[in-house]
CSV table of C-alpha atoms in Angstrom, one decimal:
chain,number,residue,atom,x,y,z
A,1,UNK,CA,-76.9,59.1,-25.2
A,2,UNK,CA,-76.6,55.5,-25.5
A,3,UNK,CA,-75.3,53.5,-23.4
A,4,UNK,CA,-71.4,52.9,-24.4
A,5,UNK,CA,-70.4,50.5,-21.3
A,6,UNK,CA,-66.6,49.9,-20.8
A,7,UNK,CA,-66.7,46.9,-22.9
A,8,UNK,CA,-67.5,48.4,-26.1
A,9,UNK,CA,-65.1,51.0,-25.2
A,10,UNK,CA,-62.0,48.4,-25.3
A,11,UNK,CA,-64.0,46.7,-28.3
A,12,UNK,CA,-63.6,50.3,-30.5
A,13,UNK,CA,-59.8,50.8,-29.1
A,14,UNK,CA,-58.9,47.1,-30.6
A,15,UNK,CA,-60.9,47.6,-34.0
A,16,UNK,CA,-62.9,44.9,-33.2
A,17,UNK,CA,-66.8,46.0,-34.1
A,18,UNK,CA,-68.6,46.5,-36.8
A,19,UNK,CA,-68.5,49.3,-39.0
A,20,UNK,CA,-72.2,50.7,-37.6
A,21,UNK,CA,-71.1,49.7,-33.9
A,22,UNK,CA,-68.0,51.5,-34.8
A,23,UNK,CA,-69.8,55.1,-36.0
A,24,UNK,CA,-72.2,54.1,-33.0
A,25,UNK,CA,-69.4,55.1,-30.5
A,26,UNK,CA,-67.4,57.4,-32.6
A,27,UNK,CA,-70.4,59.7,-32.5
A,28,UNK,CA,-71.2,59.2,-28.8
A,29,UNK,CA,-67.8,59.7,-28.3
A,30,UNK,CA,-68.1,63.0,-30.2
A,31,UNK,CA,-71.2,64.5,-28.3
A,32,UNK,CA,-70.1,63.5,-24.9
A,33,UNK,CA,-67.2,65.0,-23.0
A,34,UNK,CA,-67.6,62.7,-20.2
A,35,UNK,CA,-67.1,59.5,-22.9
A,36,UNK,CA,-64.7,61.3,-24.1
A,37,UNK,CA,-62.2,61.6,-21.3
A,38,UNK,CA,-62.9,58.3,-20.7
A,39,UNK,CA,-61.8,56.4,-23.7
A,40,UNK,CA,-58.5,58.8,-24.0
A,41,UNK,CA,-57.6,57.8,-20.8
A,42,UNK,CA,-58.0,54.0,-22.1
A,43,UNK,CA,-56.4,55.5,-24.9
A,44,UNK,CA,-53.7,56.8,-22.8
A,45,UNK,CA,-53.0,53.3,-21.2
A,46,UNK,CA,-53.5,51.3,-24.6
A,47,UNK,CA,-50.1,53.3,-25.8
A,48,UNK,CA,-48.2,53.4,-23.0
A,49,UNK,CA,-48.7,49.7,-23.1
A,50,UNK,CA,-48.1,49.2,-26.7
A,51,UNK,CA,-44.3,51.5,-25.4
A,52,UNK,CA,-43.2,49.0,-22.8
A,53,UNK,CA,-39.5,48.1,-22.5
A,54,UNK,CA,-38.5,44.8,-23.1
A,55,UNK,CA,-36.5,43.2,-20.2
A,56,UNK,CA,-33.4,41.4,-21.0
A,57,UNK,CA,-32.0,38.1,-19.0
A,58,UNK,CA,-28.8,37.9,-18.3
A,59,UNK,CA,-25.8,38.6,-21.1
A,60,UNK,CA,-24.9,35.2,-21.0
A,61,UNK,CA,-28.1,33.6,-20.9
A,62,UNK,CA,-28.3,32.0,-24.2
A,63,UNK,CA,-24.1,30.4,-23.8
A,64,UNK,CA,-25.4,28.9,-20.7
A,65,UNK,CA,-28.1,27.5,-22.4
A,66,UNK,CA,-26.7,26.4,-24.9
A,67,UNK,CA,-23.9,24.6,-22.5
A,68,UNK,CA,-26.7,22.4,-21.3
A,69,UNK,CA,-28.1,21.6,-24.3
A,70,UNK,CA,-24.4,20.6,-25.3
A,71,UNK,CA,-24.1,18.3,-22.0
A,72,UNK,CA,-27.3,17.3,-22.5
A,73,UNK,CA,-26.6,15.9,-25.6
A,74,UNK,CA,-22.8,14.3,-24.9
A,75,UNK,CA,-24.9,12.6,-22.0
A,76,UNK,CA,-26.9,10.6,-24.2
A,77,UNK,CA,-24.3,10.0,-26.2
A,78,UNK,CA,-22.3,9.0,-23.6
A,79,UNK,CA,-25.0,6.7,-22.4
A,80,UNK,CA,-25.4,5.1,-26.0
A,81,UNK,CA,-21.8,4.7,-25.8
A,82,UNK,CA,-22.1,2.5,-22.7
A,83,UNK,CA,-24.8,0.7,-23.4
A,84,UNK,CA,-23.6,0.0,-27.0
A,85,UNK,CA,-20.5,-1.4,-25.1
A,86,UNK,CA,-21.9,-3.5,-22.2
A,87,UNK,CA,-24.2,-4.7,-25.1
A,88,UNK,CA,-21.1,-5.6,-26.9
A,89,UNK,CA,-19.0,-7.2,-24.1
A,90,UNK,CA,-22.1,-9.4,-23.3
A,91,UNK,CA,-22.5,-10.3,-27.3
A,92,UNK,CA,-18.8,-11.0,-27.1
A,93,UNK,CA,-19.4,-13.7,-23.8
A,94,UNK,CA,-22.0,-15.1,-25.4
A,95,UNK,CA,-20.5,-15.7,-28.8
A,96,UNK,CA,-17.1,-17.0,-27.2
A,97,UNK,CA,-19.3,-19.6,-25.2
A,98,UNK,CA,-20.8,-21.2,-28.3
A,99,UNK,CA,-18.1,-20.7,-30.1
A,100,UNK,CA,-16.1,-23.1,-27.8
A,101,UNK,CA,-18.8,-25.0,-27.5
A,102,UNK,CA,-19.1,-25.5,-31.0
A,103,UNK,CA,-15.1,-26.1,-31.1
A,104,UNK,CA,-15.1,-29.1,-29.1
A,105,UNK,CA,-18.0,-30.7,-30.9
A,106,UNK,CA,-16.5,-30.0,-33.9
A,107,UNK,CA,-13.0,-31.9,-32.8
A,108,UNK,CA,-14.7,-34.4,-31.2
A,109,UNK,CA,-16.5,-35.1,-34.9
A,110,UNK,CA,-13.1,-35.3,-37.0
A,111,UNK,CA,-11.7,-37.6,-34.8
A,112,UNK,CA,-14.3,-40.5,-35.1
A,113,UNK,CA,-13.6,-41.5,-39.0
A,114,UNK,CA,-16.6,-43.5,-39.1
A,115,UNK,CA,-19.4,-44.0,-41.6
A,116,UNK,CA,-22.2,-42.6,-38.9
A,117,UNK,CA,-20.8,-39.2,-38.9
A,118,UNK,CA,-24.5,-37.5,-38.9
A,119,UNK,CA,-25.7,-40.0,-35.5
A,120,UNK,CA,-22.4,-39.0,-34.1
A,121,UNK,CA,-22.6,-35.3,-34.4
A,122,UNK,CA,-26.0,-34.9,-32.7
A,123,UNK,CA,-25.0,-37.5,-30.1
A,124,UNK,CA,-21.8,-35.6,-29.4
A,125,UNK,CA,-23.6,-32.3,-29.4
A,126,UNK,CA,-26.3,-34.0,-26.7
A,127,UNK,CA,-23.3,-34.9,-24.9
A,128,UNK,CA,-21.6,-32.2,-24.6
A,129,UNK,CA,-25.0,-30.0,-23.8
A,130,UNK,CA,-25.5,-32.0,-21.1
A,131,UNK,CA,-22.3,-32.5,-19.8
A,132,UNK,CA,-21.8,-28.8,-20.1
A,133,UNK,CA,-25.7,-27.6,-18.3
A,134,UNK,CA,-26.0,-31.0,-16.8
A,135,UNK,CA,-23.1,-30.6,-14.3
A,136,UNK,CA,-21.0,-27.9,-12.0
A,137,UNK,CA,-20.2,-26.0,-15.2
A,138,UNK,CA,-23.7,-24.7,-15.9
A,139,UNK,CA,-23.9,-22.5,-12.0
A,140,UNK,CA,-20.3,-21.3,-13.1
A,141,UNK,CA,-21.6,-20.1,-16.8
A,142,UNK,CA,-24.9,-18.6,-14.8
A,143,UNK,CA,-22.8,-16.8,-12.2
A,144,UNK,CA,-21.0,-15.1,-14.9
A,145,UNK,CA,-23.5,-14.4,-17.0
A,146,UNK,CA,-25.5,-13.2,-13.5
A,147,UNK,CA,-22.6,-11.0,-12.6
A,148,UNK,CA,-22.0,-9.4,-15.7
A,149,UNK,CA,-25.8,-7.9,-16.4
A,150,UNK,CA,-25.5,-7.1,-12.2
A,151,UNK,CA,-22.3,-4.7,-12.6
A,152,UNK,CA,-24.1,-3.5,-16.2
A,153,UNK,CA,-27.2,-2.4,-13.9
A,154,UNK,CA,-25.4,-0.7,-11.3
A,155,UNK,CA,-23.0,1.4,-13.8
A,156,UNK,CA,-26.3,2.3,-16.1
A,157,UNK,CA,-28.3,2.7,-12.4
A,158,UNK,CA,-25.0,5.1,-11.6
A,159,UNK,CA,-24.2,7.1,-15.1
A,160,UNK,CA,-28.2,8.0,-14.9
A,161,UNK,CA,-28.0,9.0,-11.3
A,162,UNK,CA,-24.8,11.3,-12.2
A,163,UNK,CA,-27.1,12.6,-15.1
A,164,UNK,CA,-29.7,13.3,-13.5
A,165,UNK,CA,-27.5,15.0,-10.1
A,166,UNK,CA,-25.3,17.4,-13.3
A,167,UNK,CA,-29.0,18.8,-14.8
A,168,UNK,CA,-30.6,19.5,-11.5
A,169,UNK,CA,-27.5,21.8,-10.3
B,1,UNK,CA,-25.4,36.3,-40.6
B,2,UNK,CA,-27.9,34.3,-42.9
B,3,UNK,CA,-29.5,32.2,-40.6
B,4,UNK,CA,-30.9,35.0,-38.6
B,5,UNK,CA,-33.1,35.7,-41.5
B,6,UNK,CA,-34.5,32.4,-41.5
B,7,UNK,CA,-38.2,31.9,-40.2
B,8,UNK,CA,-38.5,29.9,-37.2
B,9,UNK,CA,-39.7,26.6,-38.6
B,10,UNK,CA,-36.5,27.3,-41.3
B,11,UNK,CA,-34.2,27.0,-37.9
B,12,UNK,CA,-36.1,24.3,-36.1
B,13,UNK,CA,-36.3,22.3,-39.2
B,14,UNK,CA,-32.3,22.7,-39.5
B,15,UNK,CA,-32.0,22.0,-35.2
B,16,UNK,CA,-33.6,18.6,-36.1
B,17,UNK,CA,-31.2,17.7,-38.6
B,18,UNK,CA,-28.5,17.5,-36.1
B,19,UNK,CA,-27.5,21.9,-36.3
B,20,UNK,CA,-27.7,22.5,-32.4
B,21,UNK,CA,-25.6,25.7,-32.6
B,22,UNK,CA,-28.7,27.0,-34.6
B,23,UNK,CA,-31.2,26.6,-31.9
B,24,UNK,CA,-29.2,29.5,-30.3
B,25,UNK,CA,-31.1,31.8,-32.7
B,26,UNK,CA,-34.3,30.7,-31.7
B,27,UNK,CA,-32.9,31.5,-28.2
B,28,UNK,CA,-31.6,35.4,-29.3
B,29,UNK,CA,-34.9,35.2,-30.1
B,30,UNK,CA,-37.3,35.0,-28.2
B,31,UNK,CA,-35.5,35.2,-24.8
B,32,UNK,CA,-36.4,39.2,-24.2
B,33,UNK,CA,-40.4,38.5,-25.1
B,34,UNK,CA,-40.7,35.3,-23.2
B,35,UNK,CA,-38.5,36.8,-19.6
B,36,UNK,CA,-40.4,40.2,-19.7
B,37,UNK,CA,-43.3,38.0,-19.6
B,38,UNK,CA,-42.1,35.3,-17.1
B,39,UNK,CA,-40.5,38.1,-14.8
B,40,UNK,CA,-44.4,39.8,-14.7
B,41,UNK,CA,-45.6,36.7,-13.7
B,42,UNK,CA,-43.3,35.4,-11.0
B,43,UNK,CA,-42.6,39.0,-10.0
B,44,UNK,CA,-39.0,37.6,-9.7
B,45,UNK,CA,-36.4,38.2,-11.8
B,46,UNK,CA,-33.7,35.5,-10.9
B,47,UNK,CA,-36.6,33.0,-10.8
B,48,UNK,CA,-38.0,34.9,-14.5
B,49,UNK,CA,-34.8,33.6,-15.3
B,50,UNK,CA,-34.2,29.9,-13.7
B,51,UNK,CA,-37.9,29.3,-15.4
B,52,UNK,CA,-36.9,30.6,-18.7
B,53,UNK,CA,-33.7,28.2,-19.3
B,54,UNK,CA,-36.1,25.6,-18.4
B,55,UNK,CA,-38.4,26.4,-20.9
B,56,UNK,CA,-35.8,26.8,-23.7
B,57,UNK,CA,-34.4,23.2,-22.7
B,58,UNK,CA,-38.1,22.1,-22.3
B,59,UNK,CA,-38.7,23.3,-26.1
B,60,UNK,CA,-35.4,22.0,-27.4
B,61,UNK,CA,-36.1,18.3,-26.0
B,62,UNK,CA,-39.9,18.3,-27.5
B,63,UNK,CA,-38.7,19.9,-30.7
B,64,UNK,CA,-39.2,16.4,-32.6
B,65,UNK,CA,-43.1,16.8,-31.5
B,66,UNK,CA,-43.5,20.4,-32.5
B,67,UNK,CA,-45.6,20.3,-35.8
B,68,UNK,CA,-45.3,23.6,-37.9
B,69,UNK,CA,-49.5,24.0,-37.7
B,70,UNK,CA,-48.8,26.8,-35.7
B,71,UNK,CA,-45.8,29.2,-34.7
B,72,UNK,CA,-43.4,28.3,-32.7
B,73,UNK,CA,-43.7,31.0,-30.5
B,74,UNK,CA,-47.7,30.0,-29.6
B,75,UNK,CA,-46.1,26.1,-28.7
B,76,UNK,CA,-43.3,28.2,-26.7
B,77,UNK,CA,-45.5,30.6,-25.0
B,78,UNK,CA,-47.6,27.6,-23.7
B,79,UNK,CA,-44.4,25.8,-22.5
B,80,UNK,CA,-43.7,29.5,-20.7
B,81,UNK,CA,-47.0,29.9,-19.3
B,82,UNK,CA,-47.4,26.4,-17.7
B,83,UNK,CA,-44.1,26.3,-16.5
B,84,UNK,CA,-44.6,29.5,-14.9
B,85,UNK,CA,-48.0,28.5,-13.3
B,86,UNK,CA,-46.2,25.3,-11.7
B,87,UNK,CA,-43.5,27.4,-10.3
B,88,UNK,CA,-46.1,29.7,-9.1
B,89,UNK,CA,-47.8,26.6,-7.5
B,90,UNK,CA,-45.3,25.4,-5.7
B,91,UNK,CA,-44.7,28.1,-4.0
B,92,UNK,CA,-46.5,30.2,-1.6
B,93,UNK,CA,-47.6,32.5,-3.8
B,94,UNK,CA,-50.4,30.1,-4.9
B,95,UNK,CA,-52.5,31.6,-2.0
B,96,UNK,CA,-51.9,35.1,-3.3
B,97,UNK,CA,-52.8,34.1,-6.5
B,98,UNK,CA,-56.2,32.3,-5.4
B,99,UNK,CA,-57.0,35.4,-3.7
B,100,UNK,CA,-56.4,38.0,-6.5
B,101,UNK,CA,-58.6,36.6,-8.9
B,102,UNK,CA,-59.6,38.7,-12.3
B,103,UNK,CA,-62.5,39.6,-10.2
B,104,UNK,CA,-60.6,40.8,-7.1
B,105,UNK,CA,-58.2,43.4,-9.0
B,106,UNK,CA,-59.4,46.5,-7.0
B,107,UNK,CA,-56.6,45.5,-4.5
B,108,UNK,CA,-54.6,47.9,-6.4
B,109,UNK,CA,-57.0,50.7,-6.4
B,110,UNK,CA,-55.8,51.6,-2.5
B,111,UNK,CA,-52.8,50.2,-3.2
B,112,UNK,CA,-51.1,53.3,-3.9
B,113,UNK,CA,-51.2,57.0,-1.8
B,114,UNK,CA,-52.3,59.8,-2.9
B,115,UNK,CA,-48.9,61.3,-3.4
B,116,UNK,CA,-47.0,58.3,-5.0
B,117,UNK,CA,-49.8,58.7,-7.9
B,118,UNK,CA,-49.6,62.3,-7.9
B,119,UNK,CA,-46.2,62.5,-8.3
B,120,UNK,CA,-45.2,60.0,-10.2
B,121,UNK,CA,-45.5,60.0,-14.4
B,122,UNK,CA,-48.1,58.1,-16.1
B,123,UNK,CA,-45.8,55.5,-17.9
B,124,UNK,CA,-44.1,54.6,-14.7
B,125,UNK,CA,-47.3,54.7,-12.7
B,126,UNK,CA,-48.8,51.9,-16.0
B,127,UNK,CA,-45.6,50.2,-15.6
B,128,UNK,CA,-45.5,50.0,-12.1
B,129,UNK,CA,-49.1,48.2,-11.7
B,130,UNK,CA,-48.9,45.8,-14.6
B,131,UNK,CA,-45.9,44.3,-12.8
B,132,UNK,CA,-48.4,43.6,-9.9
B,133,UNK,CA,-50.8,42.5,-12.2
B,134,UNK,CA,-51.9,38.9,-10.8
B,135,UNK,CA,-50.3,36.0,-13.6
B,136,UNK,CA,-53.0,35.7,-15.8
B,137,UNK,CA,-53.8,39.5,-16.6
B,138,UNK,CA,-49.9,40.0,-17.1
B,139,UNK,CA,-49.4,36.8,-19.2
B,140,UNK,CA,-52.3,38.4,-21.2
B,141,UNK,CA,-51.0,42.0,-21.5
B,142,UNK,CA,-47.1,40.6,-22.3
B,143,UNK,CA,-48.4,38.6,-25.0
B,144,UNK,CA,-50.7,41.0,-26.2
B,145,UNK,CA,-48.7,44.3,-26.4
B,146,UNK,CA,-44.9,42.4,-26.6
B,147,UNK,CA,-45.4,39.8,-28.7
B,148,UNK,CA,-48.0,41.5,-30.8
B,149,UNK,CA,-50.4,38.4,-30.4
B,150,UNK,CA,-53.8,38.1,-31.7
B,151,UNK,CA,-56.6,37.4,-29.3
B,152,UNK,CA,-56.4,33.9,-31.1
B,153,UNK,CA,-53.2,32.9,-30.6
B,154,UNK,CA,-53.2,34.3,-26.9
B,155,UNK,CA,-56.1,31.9,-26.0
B,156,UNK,CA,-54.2,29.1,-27.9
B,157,UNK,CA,-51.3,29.4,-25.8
B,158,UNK,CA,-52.8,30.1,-23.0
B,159,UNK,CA,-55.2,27.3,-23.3
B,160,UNK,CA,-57.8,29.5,-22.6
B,161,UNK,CA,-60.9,30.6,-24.4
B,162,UNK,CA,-61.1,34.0,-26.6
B,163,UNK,CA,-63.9,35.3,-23.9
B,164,UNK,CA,-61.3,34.9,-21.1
B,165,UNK,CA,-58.7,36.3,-22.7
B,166,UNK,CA,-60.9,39.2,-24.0
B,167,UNK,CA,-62.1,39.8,-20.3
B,168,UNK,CA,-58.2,39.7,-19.1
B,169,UNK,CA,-57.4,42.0,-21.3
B,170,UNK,CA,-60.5,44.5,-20.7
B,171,UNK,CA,-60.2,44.2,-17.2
B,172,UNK,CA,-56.6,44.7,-17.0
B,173,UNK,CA,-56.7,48.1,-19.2
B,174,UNK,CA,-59.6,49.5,-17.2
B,175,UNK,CA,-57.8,49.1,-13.9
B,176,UNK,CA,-55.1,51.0,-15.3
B,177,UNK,CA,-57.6,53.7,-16.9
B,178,UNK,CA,-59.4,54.4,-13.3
B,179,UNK,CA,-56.1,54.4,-11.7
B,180,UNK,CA,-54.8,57.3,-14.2
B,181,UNK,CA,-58.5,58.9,-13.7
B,182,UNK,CA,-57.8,59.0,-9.7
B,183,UNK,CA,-54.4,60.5,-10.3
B,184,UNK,CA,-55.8,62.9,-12.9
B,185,UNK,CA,-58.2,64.1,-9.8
B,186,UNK,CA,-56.0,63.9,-6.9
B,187,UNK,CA,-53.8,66.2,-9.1
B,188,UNK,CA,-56.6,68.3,-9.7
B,189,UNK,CA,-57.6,68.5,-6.1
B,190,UNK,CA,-54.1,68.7,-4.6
């Protein structure tokens, strides 16, 4: 008899050898009883594995997953929403700042009616710069500006927190 | 009705384009496979299940880097089984693990009396011991038998090689055999 170790006996059950390996074992199988009862056991075990119930989660399992994926989802909308509007508040500071800026240089240009209208206009807009930056009004634009991107961080430092506190419950 | 006889890549390609209802298919699924797997492994089913929704949320936020090279179920399986071993890390149980190695599975040859394998019938008995299978030989014999998974595809997910998962699945199925040869001669003695 040759020597059919337990190896080669799950090798034969899964199909896996050659076709002389495979007549190998199929005839040792054959002459020995001992082999024999052996590899129907494994036999034995290979189909009751192959019959083994599925387990279910629970019914609802794929709503609630489903329910966070939907959260999930509105929460980073949600958070583009908010970003998209601080972004757009501090666009809208901004571009009211030059704009009034750019107002009074403007009106302080149509009323000199002289000839030297260019020299003017870039001496005007010097002025004003500097008047504007140079004195108390540039800590006042600063603090604003300051303020607004501080209360952006803390209510983007918040929403995320609040995300983060919803997913882990 | 039609979708769920689309293939998986059909409904992941149709998640991506903004169809998140769909991904509930892929949910349907694959949930039974993927818990009857997890619940073997953690030997717990309300954590089978805490794992599991964290897996399919896992998959559905990395859906953009799934590439269709291979099925979706080997990429899920591997989110599954690592998800399952960190769980299993971080608990206790990591010492139990260590200690019941693929080499140390004769634990569960004096596990059981001589009369609970007497009387009890052979499926349960198989059952019984590949729920208290240590991770690896279960993850191994779930994939193997529930998911119909080739050796290939098992060490793919698994991450590890054809050899090991060969010797898993050897070693797993020959416990089982000399546990039904010891009931077959208890019952023979008794």
């Amino acid at each position: 008899m040759k020597n059919i170790d337990d190896d080669l006996l799950n090798k034969y059950l899964d199909g896996e050898l050659s076709s002389e390996e495979q007549q190998l074992v199929k005839t040792e199988i054959e002459k020995s009883s001992e082999l024999k009862k052996k590899f129907d056991f494994l036999h034995q075990v290979h189909t009751v594995l192959n019959n083994l119930e599925l387990e279910s989660p629970n019914q609802d399992f794929t709503n609630l997953a489903m329910n966070k994926i939907r959260k999930k989802n509105s929460a980073v909308r949600q958070q583009k929403y908010f970003l998209f509007t601080i972004l757009t508040l501090f666009g809208i500071t901004i571009l009211g700042i030059t704009g009034y800026l750019f107002y009074q240089i403007i009106f302080s240009i149509q009323s000199n009616q002289s000839t030297e209208i260019v020299t003017k206009y870039f001496r005007g807009f010097g002025n004003y710069i500097s008047d504007i930056f140079g004195s108390n009004n540039l800590s006042l634009f600063s603090s604003v500006l300051s303020f607004i991107l501080l209360l952006s961080g803390y209510f983007l430092i918040e929403f995320k927190r609040q995300i983060k506190k919803k997913f882990s419950h | 009705m039609k979708m769920k006889n689309l293939s998986d890549a059909e409904i992941i390609e149709s998640v991506r384009k903004g169809k998140t209802a769909d991904y509930s298919i892929l949910i349907d699924r694959h949930k039974s496979k993927s818990y009857s797997m997890l619940k073997r492994m953690l030997k717990n089913e309300f954590e089978a299940e805490e794992v599991l929704m964290d897996c399919f949320l896992k998959a559905y936020n990395n859906l953009a880097t799934f590439k269709n090279e291979s099925k979706f179920s080997t990429w899920f399986y591997k989110i599954v089984y690592n998800t399952a071993l960190t769980r299993i890390s971080n608990t206790k149980r990591k010492i139990e693990s260590e200690m019941t190695s693929i080499d140390d599975l004769h634990f569960l040859h004096s596990k059981y009396q001589a009369d609970e394998l007497v009387n009890e019938d052979i499926p349960t008995l198989v059952k019984k011991i590949v729920s208290e299978l240590p991770p690896r030989n279960s993850a191994v014999i779930s994939l193997f038998y529930l998911e119909d998974m080739s050796i290939d595809e098992i060490s793919e997910s698994l991450q590890i090689s054809v050899a090991n998962v060969k010797v898993l699945l050897h070693r797993s199925r020959n416990l089982l055999r000399e546990i039904i040869e010891k009931r077959k001669v208890l019952q023979e003695v008794l």
